[in-house]
Amino acid sequence: MAKKEEKKVIKKKSDYGAEAITVLEGLDPVRKRPGMYIGSTASSGLHHLIWEVVDNGFDEAMAGHADTVTITLQEDGMVRVEDNGRGIPVDKHKVTGVSALETVLTKLHAGGKFGGEGSGYKVSGGLHGVGVSVVNALSKHLKAEVHRDGKIWTQEYKIGKPKGKIKSAGTTKKTGTVITFLPDDSIFTETEFKWGTILDHLRRQAYLTKGVTVNIHDRRKEHSQKDYSFYFEGGVLSYIKNLNLNKTVKNPTIFYVEKEIENSKIEIALQYNDEYNETVLPFANNIPNPEGGTHLVGFRTALTRTLNSYARNQKLLKEKDENLAGEDVREGLTAIV
Ligand code: 0RA
């Protein structure tokens, strides 16, 4: 008897498609413990809402589907984030039975990738961040507008709950997603967005995602109207160039390598200047790692080994000389890993 039951359970499990493995959870936990999802409910958490939505646009760009992300701080206090990616899918999601758009906006994606292997949808980057549903949960109002397959689709939400069904709102020649949201002032202790913070963050993201244009507009009441655009053709090369601006550089041609190894894309740029200190900025999936990590350790080891072997081959180091130490090869080094 017990055995039979066990068999049944196993059979049932294997009947599920891969997409069922993706854990889909409602948004209640986000409102209960916002700090768990966005770090804090103070200013940094507030800004995190913007980063979260913008990240999706950058993911689309990194996957080659978008080249522009536009952020507007609107007159009505809402934040508008537009990208020209593929647009969030709007077809019926196999697991939730509602549109993929509503699923993306109302479910926590504990599984990481949206939809899982079997669903046909895979969020390219999607590795970082907690997703746009968290922004929805912590917003008094949110409106999603999707341009996809020649049609415009919209849906509105209130503290993460749909106000109605997804609506078709005409035709379009574009593709992309517009998310407009108003942070919930009953959650956040600070609700004023800081222009400088937004510029700093987006400048760095633009450096890390070469070829993407980021437009930022301030249209808030009682603020001067401001417009800013970032576009760095060289990506991290431009970043190094900027870090070494006004410095005497030793190798005018910045060393640069981009390579895919075991499904991981690595990108390194470096240049020496005539100063003593080192500026090495490690990132993983465009997120800074100020404490370092295995990528930084690997980079340092490789740099020391490579320069030592070059110095030996070129007889710059004599046989009796000791190897260069790590700190020797990092003097005056500016690098992005
Ligand atoms: C799920 C699947 C796909 C794209 C996206 C989500 C997506 C989400 C956001 C959020 C803001 N902008 C976005 N753009 C795309 C893949 C779609 C496909 O396979 O066509």
Tab-separated table of C-alpha atoms and ligand atoms in Angstrom:
chain	number	residue	atom	x	y	z
A	1	MET	CA	0.000	0.000	0.000
A	2	ALA	CA	2.625	2.449	1.068
A	3	LYS	CA	4.744	1.413	-1.883
A	4	LYS	CA	1.945	1.987	-4.348
A	5	GLU	CA	1.394	5.508	-3.070
A	6	GLU	CA	5.038	6.290	-3.351
A	7	LYS	CA	5.026	5.187	-6.969
A	8	LYS	CA	2.058	7.381	-7.708
A	9	VAL	CA	3.794	10.434	-6.307
A	10	ILE	CA	6.896	9.819	-8.339
A	11	LYS	CA	4.863	9.328	-11.507
A	12	LYS	CA	3.022	12.570	-10.898
A	13	LYS	CA	6.257	14.482	-10.410
A	14	SER	CA	7.767	13.280	-13.644
A	15	ASP	CA	4.595	14.279	-15.482
A	16	TYR	CA	5.310	17.923	-14.837
A	17	GLY	CA	7.187	19.803	-17.504
A	18	ALA	CA	10.404	21.556	-16.686
A	19	GLU	CA	8.584	24.856	-16.340
A	20	ALA	CA	6.790	23.584	-13.255
A	21	ILE	CA	10.111	23.449	-11.472
A	22	THR	CA	10.365	27.225	-11.545
A	23	VAL	CA	8.996	28.272	-8.196
A	24	LEU	CA	6.259	30.837	-8.621
A	25	GLU	CA	5.199	32.605	-5.475
A	26	GLY	CA	2.859	35.524	-4.826
A	27	LEU	CA	4.055	38.940	-3.690
A	28	ASP	CA	2.884	38.995	-0.062
A	29	PRO	CA	6.373	38.234	1.293
A	30	VAL	CA	7.733	41.307	-0.513
A	31	ARG	CA	5.401	43.716	1.257
A	32	LYS	CA	5.960	41.932	4.578
A	33	ARG	CA	9.722	42.129	4.375
A	34	PRO	CA	10.743	44.611	1.681
A	35	GLY	CA	14.281	44.821	3.026
A	36	MET	CA	14.830	41.188	2.105
A	37	TYR	CA	14.230	42.028	-1.541
A	38	ILE	CA	15.578	45.533	-2.055
A	39	GLY	CA	18.002	45.865	0.852
A	40	SER	CA	16.268	48.718	2.649
A	41	THR	CA	13.185	50.919	2.644
A	42	ALA	CA	15.294	54.072	2.831
A	43	SER	CA	16.815	55.955	-0.088
A	44	SER	CA	18.947	53.087	-1.412
A	45	GLY	CA	15.936	50.751	-1.508
A	46	LEU	CA	13.876	53.404	-3.240
A	47	HIS	CA	16.499	53.766	-5.972
A	48	HIS	CA	16.782	50.000	-6.179
A	49	LEU	CA	13.292	50.017	-7.710
A	50	ILE	CA	14.624	51.931	-10.698
A	51	TRP	CA	17.714	49.710	-11.019
A	52	GLU	CA	15.489	46.655	-11.000
A	53	VAL	CA	13.386	47.792	-13.951
A	54	VAL	CA	16.334	49.246	-15.854
A	55	ASP	CA	18.266	45.969	-15.435
A	56	ASN	CA	15.651	44.194	-17.531
A	57	GLY	CA	16.258	46.653	-20.327
A	58	PHE	CA	20.022	46.125	-20.048
A	59	ASP	CA	19.463	42.369	-20.121
A	60	GLU	CA	17.588	42.782	-23.382
A	61	ALA	CA	20.456	44.919	-24.681
A	62	MET	CA	23.088	42.383	-23.638
A	63	ALA	CA	21.142	39.693	-25.450
A	64	GLY	CA	21.224	41.869	-28.557
A	65	HIS	CA	17.524	42.776	-28.594
A	66	ALA	CA	17.611	46.388	-27.414
A	67	ASP	CA	19.861	49.419	-27.751
A	68	THR	CA	18.060	52.149	-25.810
A	69	VAL	CA	16.768	52.541	-22.256
A	70	THR	CA	15.006	55.754	-21.254
A	71	ILE	CA	14.240	56.798	-17.688
A	72	THR	CA	11.918	59.699	-16.930
A	73	LEU	CA	11.121	61.147	-13.526
A	74	GLN	CA	7.655	62.376	-14.459
A	75	GLU	CA	5.801	65.492	-13.425
A	76	ASP	CA	3.191	63.335	-11.661
A	77	GLY	CA	5.884	61.750	-9.461
A	78	MET	CA	5.909	58.434	-11.295
A	79	VAL	CA	9.039	56.886	-12.772
A	80	ARG	CA	8.881	55.736	-16.373
A	81	VAL	CA	11.358	53.203	-17.750
A	82	GLU	CA	11.199	52.380	-21.431
A	83	ASP	CA	13.281	49.920	-23.426
A	84	ASN	CA	13.176	48.847	-27.053
A	85	GLY	CA	13.679	45.150	-26.361
A	86	ARG	CA	11.396	42.315	-27.407
A	87	GLY	CA	8.636	43.335	-25.013
A	88	ILE	CA	7.507	41.132	-22.152
A	89	PRO	CA	5.608	38.185	-23.675
A	90	VAL	CA	1.828	38.487	-23.373
A	91	ASP	CA	0.695	34.977	-24.294
A	92	LYS	CA	-0.870	32.677	-21.723
A	93	HIS	CA	1.650	31.262	-19.280
A	94	LYS	CA	1.441	27.469	-19.008
A	95	VAL	CA	1.759	27.308	-15.264
A	96	THR	CA	-0.198	30.325	-14.010
A	97	GLY	CA	-2.905	30.338	-16.701
A	98	VAL	CA	-2.703	34.137	-16.931
A	99	SER	CA	-0.618	36.149	-19.396
A	100	ALA	CA	3.152	35.938	-19.203
A	101	LEU	CA	3.111	39.701	-18.559
A	102	GLU	CA	0.898	39.305	-15.504
A	103	THR	CA	3.042	36.377	-14.369
A	104	VAL	CA	6.247	38.411	-14.647
A	105	LEU	CA	4.634	41.248	-12.691
A	106	THR	CA	2.790	39.338	-9.976
A	107	LYS	CA	4.972	36.337	-9.191
A	108	LEU	CA	8.317	36.057	-7.516
A	109	HIS	CA	10.619	34.044	-9.695
A	110	ALA	CA	12.492	32.019	-7.166
A	111	GLY	CA	13.767	29.768	-9.936
A	112	GLY	CA	15.764	32.606	-11.409
A	113	LYS	CA	14.983	32.194	-15.075
A	114	PHE	CA	11.496	33.096	-16.101
A	115	GLY	CA	9.424	30.249	-17.450
A	116	GLY	CA	12.103	27.589	-17.169
A	117	GLU	CA	13.500	25.372	-19.898
A	118	GLY	CA	10.246	24.085	-21.305
A	119	SER	CA	8.325	27.304	-21.702
A	120	GLY	CA	10.269	28.670	-24.630
A	121	TYR	CA	11.151	31.781	-22.652
A	122	LYS	CA	14.434	32.335	-21.060
A	123	VAL	CA	15.521	35.608	-19.592
A	124	SER	CA	18.904	36.093	-21.167
A	125	GLY	CA	20.768	37.923	-18.455
A	126	GLY	CA	18.101	37.694	-15.824
A	127	LEU	CA	20.716	36.347	-13.459
A	128	HIS	CA	20.718	39.345	-11.254
A	129	GLY	CA	18.062	41.289	-9.500
A	130	VAL	CA	14.874	40.090	-7.972
A	131	GLY	CA	12.638	41.067	-10.834
A	132	VAL	CA	10.117	43.620	-11.790
A	133	SER	CA	7.409	41.929	-9.669
A	134	VAL	CA	9.133	43.259	-6.555
A	135	VAL	CA	8.844	46.785	-7.950
A	136	ASN	CA	5.169	46.108	-8.605
A	137	ALA	CA	4.601	44.862	-5.049
A	138	LEU	CA	6.136	48.034	-3.623
A	139	SER	CA	4.350	50.477	-5.930
A	140	LYS	CA	1.055	52.245	-5.278
A	141	HIS	CA	0.434	52.204	-9.003
A	142	LEU	CA	2.209	50.491	-11.851
A	143	LYS	CA	1.410	50.475	-15.519
A	144	ALA	CA	2.963	48.077	-17.996
A	145	GLU	CA	2.858	48.802	-21.709
A	146	VAL	CA	4.161	46.188	-24.110
A	147	HIS	CA	4.813	46.649	-27.803
A	148	ARG	CA	5.056	43.218	-29.374
A	149	ASP	CA	3.986	41.491	-32.587
A	150	GLY	CA	2.506	44.728	-33.950
A	151	LYS	CA	0.232	45.276	-30.977
A	152	ILE	CA	0.250	47.427	-27.861
A	153	TRP	CA	-0.804	45.757	-24.630
A	154	THR	CA	-1.372	47.452	-21.300
A	155	GLN	CA	-2.184	46.388	-17.790
A	156	GLU	CA	-2.348	48.353	-14.559
A	157	TYR	CA	-1.674	47.271	-11.010
A	158	LYS	CA	-2.135	48.578	-7.503
A	159	ILE	CA	0.338	47.416	-4.836
A	160	GLY	CA	1.113	44.433	-7.045
A	161	LYS	CA	-2.463	43.431	-7.811
A	162	PRO	CA	-3.935	43.709	-11.308
A	163	LYS	CA	-6.601	46.424	-11.554
A	164	GLY	CA	-8.010	44.664	-14.584
A	165	LYS	CA	-7.125	42.275	-17.354
A	166	ILE	CA	-4.460	42.877	-19.931
A	167	LYS	CA	-5.921	45.141	-22.637
A	168	SER	CA	-5.090	45.552	-26.263
A	169	ALA	CA	-4.470	49.229	-26.922
A	170	GLY	CA	-3.897	49.587	-30.628
A	171	THR	CA	-1.187	48.738	-33.087
A	172	THR	CA	2.498	49.594	-33.168
A	173	LYS	CA	5.559	49.248	-35.341
A	174	LYS	CA	7.907	49.174	-32.356
A	175	THR	CA	8.821	46.483	-29.866
A	176	GLY	CA	9.649	47.057	-26.227
A	177	THR	CA	8.388	47.571	-22.729
A	178	VAL	CA	7.380	50.644	-20.763
A	179	ILE	CA	7.031	50.296	-16.988
A	180	THR	CA	5.688	53.341	-15.132
A	181	PHE	CA	5.466	53.122	-11.353
A	182	LEU	CA	4.847	55.128	-8.199
A	183	PRO	CA	6.737	53.881	-5.121
A	184	ASP	CA	4.425	53.174	-2.183
A	185	ASP	CA	5.016	55.923	0.391
A	186	SER	CA	3.624	53.677	3.136
A	187	ILE	CA	6.638	51.381	2.562
A	188	PHE	CA	9.451	53.835	1.902
A	189	THR	CA	10.829	56.209	4.512
A	190	GLU	CA	12.298	58.309	1.691
A	191	THR	CA	10.448	58.919	-1.568
A	192	GLU	CA	12.554	61.557	-3.269
A	193	PHE	CA	14.746	60.269	-6.086
A	194	LYS	CA	18.212	61.802	-6.281
A	195	TRP	CA	19.283	62.936	-9.709
A	196	GLY	CA	22.989	62.478	-8.895
A	197	THR	CA	22.480	58.930	-7.636
A	198	ILE	CA	20.571	58.029	-10.787
A	199	LEU	CA	23.223	59.526	-13.073
A	200	ASP	CA	26.088	57.782	-11.241
A	201	HIS	CA	24.418	54.380	-11.375
A	202	LEU	CA	23.359	54.625	-14.988
A	203	ARG	CA	26.707	55.988	-16.140
A	204	ARG	CA	28.359	52.882	-14.705
A	205	GLN	CA	25.761	50.561	-16.220
A	206	ALA	CA	26.238	52.261	-19.575
A	207	TYR	CA	30.016	51.747	-19.348
A	208	LEU	CA	29.452	48.066	-18.615
A	209	THR	CA	27.016	47.577	-21.496
A	210	LYS	CA	28.703	48.986	-24.546
A	211	GLY	CA	26.600	50.369	-27.338
A	212	VAL	CA	23.516	51.012	-25.230
A	213	THR	CA	22.094	54.516	-25.140
A	214	VAL	CA	20.687	55.532	-21.766
A	215	ASN	CA	18.509	58.641	-21.705
A	216	ILE	CA	17.515	60.231	-18.411
A	217	HIS	CA	14.962	63.021	-18.053
A	218	ASP	CA	13.934	65.016	-15.014
A	219	ARG	CA	10.424	66.385	-15.431
A	220	ARG	CA	9.515	66.643	-11.755
A	221	LYS	CA	7.695	69.618	-10.339
A	222	GLU	CA	9.920	72.018	-8.452
A	223	HIS	CA	12.997	70.565	-10.106
A	224	SER	CA	14.857	72.076	-13.010
A	225	GLN	CA	14.201	70.087	-16.182
A	226	LYS	CA	17.264	68.058	-16.971
A	227	ASP	CA	18.230	65.678	-19.744
A	228	TYR	CA	21.220	63.396	-19.850
A	229	SER	CA	22.364	60.656	-22.207
A	230	PHE	CA	25.076	58.060	-21.867
A	231	TYR	CA	26.518	56.039	-24.705
A	232	PHE	CA	29.924	54.398	-24.515
A	233	GLU	CA	30.986	52.791	-27.730
A	234	GLY	CA	34.003	51.232	-26.063
A	235	GLY	CA	32.258	49.859	-22.969
A	236	VAL	CA	34.872	49.029	-20.319
A	237	LEU	CA	37.576	50.506	-22.583
A	238	SER	CA	35.824	53.857	-22.253
A	239	TYR	CA	35.569	53.246	-18.513
A	240	ILE	CA	39.361	52.816	-18.200
A	241	LYS	CA	39.947	55.827	-20.415
A	242	ASN	CA	37.777	57.877	-18.062
A	243	LEU	CA	39.443	56.535	-14.890
A	244	ASN	CA	42.863	57.451	-16.303
A	245	LEU	CA	41.800	60.840	-17.626
A	246	ASN	CA	44.332	63.510	-16.562
A	247	LYS	CA	46.869	60.799	-15.670
A	248	THR	CA	50.096	59.954	-17.443
A	249	VAL	CA	49.487	56.535	-18.929
A	250	LYS	CA	52.207	53.978	-19.616
A	251	ASN	CA	50.467	51.944	-22.327
A	252	PRO	CA	48.430	54.305	-24.514
A	253	THR	CA	46.679	51.345	-26.125
A	254	ILE	CA	44.454	49.888	-23.431
A	255	PHE	CA	44.820	46.118	-23.114
A	256	TYR	CA	41.455	44.478	-23.724
A	257	VAL	CA	40.205	40.917	-23.833
A	258	GLU	CA	36.727	39.511	-24.314
A	259	LYS	CA	36.295	35.754	-24.268
A	260	GLU	CA	33.719	33.097	-23.549
A	261	ILE	CA	34.973	30.279	-21.360
A	262	GLU	CA	32.681	27.471	-20.214
A	263	ASN	CA	29.525	29.531	-20.767
A	264	SER	CA	30.905	32.537	-18.907
A	265	LYS	CA	31.641	35.689	-20.804
A	266	ILE	CA	34.696	37.425	-19.442
A	267	GLU	CA	35.828	40.927	-20.240
A	268	ILE	CA	38.970	42.591	-18.953
A	269	ALA	CA	40.495	45.969	-19.739
A	270	LEU	CA	43.643	47.384	-18.190
A	271	GLN	CA	46.043	50.263	-18.443
A	272	TYR	CA	48.985	51.444	-16.348
A	273	ASN	CA	49.579	54.985	-15.172
A	274	ASP	CA	52.657	56.476	-13.500
A	275	GLU	CA	51.158	56.521	-9.992
A	276	TYR	CA	51.597	53.955	-7.241
A	277	ASN	CA	48.099	52.981	-6.288
A	278	GLU	CA	45.966	50.406	-8.070
A	279	THR	CA	42.343	50.803	-9.186
A	280	VAL	CA	40.947	47.401	-10.041
A	281	LEU	CA	37.169	47.208	-10.259
A	282	PRO	CA	35.690	43.703	-10.311
A	283	PHE	CA	32.127	43.036	-11.464
A	284	ALA	CA	30.001	39.935	-11.913
A	285	ASN	CA	26.959	40.268	-14.182
A	286	ASN	CA	27.430	44.047	-14.081
A	287	ILE	CA	27.176	44.106	-10.292
A	288	PRO	CA	30.203	45.543	-8.500
A	289	ASN	CA	32.119	43.220	-6.170
A	290	PRO	CA	33.993	45.636	-3.901
A	291	GLU	CA	35.102	42.701	-1.755
A	292	GLY	CA	36.552	40.942	-4.764
A	293	GLY	CA	35.963	37.287	-5.572
A	294	THR	CA	37.430	34.381	-7.495
A	295	HIS	CA	37.421	36.440	-10.710
A	296	LEU	CA	39.678	39.026	-9.080
A	297	VAL	CA	41.952	36.373	-7.552
A	298	GLY	CA	42.233	34.644	-10.937
A	299	PHE	CA	42.971	37.908	-12.697
A	300	ARG	CA	45.710	38.880	-10.242
A	301	THR	CA	47.337	35.454	-10.436
A	302	ALA	CA	47.261	35.488	-14.235
A	303	LEU	CA	48.645	39.027	-14.423
A	304	THR	CA	51.572	38.240	-12.099
A	305	ARG	CA	52.346	34.950	-13.856
A	306	THR	CA	52.100	36.416	-17.354
A	307	LEU	CA	54.269	39.439	-16.641
A	308	ASN	CA	56.876	37.270	-14.898
A	309	SER	CA	57.050	34.840	-17.756
A	310	TYR	CA	57.296	37.720	-20.259
A	311	ALA	CA	60.034	39.364	-18.188
A	312	ARG	CA	61.990	36.079	-18.069
A	313	ASN	CA	61.595	35.389	-21.793
A	314	GLN	CA	62.684	38.900	-22.677
A	315	LYS	CA	65.581	38.654	-20.222
A	316	LEU	CA	64.231	41.669	-18.372
A	317	LEU	CA	64.608	39.526	-15.277
A	318	LYS	CA	68.009	37.933	-14.911
A	319	GLU	CA	68.324	34.366	-13.720
A	320	LYS	CA	69.446	35.483	-10.271
A	321	ASP	CA	66.538	37.959	-9.961
A	322	GLU	CA	63.497	37.054	-7.930
A	323	ASN	CA	60.068	36.981	-9.533
A	324	LEU	CA	57.992	40.154	-9.513
A	325	ALA	CA	55.521	40.097	-6.650
A	326	GLY	CA	51.805	40.742	-7.002
A	327	GLU	CA	52.102	44.257	-5.638
A	328	ASP	CA	54.886	45.023	-8.125
A	329	VAL	CA	52.734	44.261	-11.168
A	330	ARG	CA	49.772	46.134	-9.704
A	331	GLU	CA	51.563	49.430	-9.188
A	332	GLY	CA	49.770	52.083	-11.231
A	333	LEU	CA	47.302	49.538	-12.567
A	334	THR	CA	43.788	50.548	-13.604
A	335	ALA	CA	41.622	47.577	-14.540
A	336	ILE	CA	38.048	46.399	-14.963
A	337	VAL	CA	37.362	42.696	-14.588
B	1	0RA	C1	10.511	37.398	-20.079
B	1	0RA	C2	10.871	36.797	-21.270
B	1	0RA	C3	11.423	37.557	-22.284
B	1	0RA	C4	11.606	38.915	-22.101
B	1	0RA	C5	11.257	39.529	-20.902
B	1	0RA	C6	10.705	38.748	-19.890
B	1	0RA	C7	11.420	40.989	-20.739
B	1	0RA	C8	11.158	41.572	-19.495
B	1	0RA	C9	11.297	42.955	-19.358
B	1	0RA	C10	11.102	43.865	-18.324
B	1	0RA	C11	11.387	45.124	-18.826
B	1	0RA	N1	11.744	45.016	-20.126
B	1	0RA	C12	11.690	43.708	-20.478
B	1	0RA	N2	11.937	43.139	-21.676
B	1	0RA	C13	11.807	41.805	-21.788
B	1	0RA	C14	11.824	36.898	-23.577
B	1	0RA	C15	10.899	37.273	-24.675
B	1	0RA	C16	11.036	36.506	-25.954
B	1	0RA	O1	11.537	35.375	-25.974
B	1	0RA	O2	10.607	37.057	-26.988
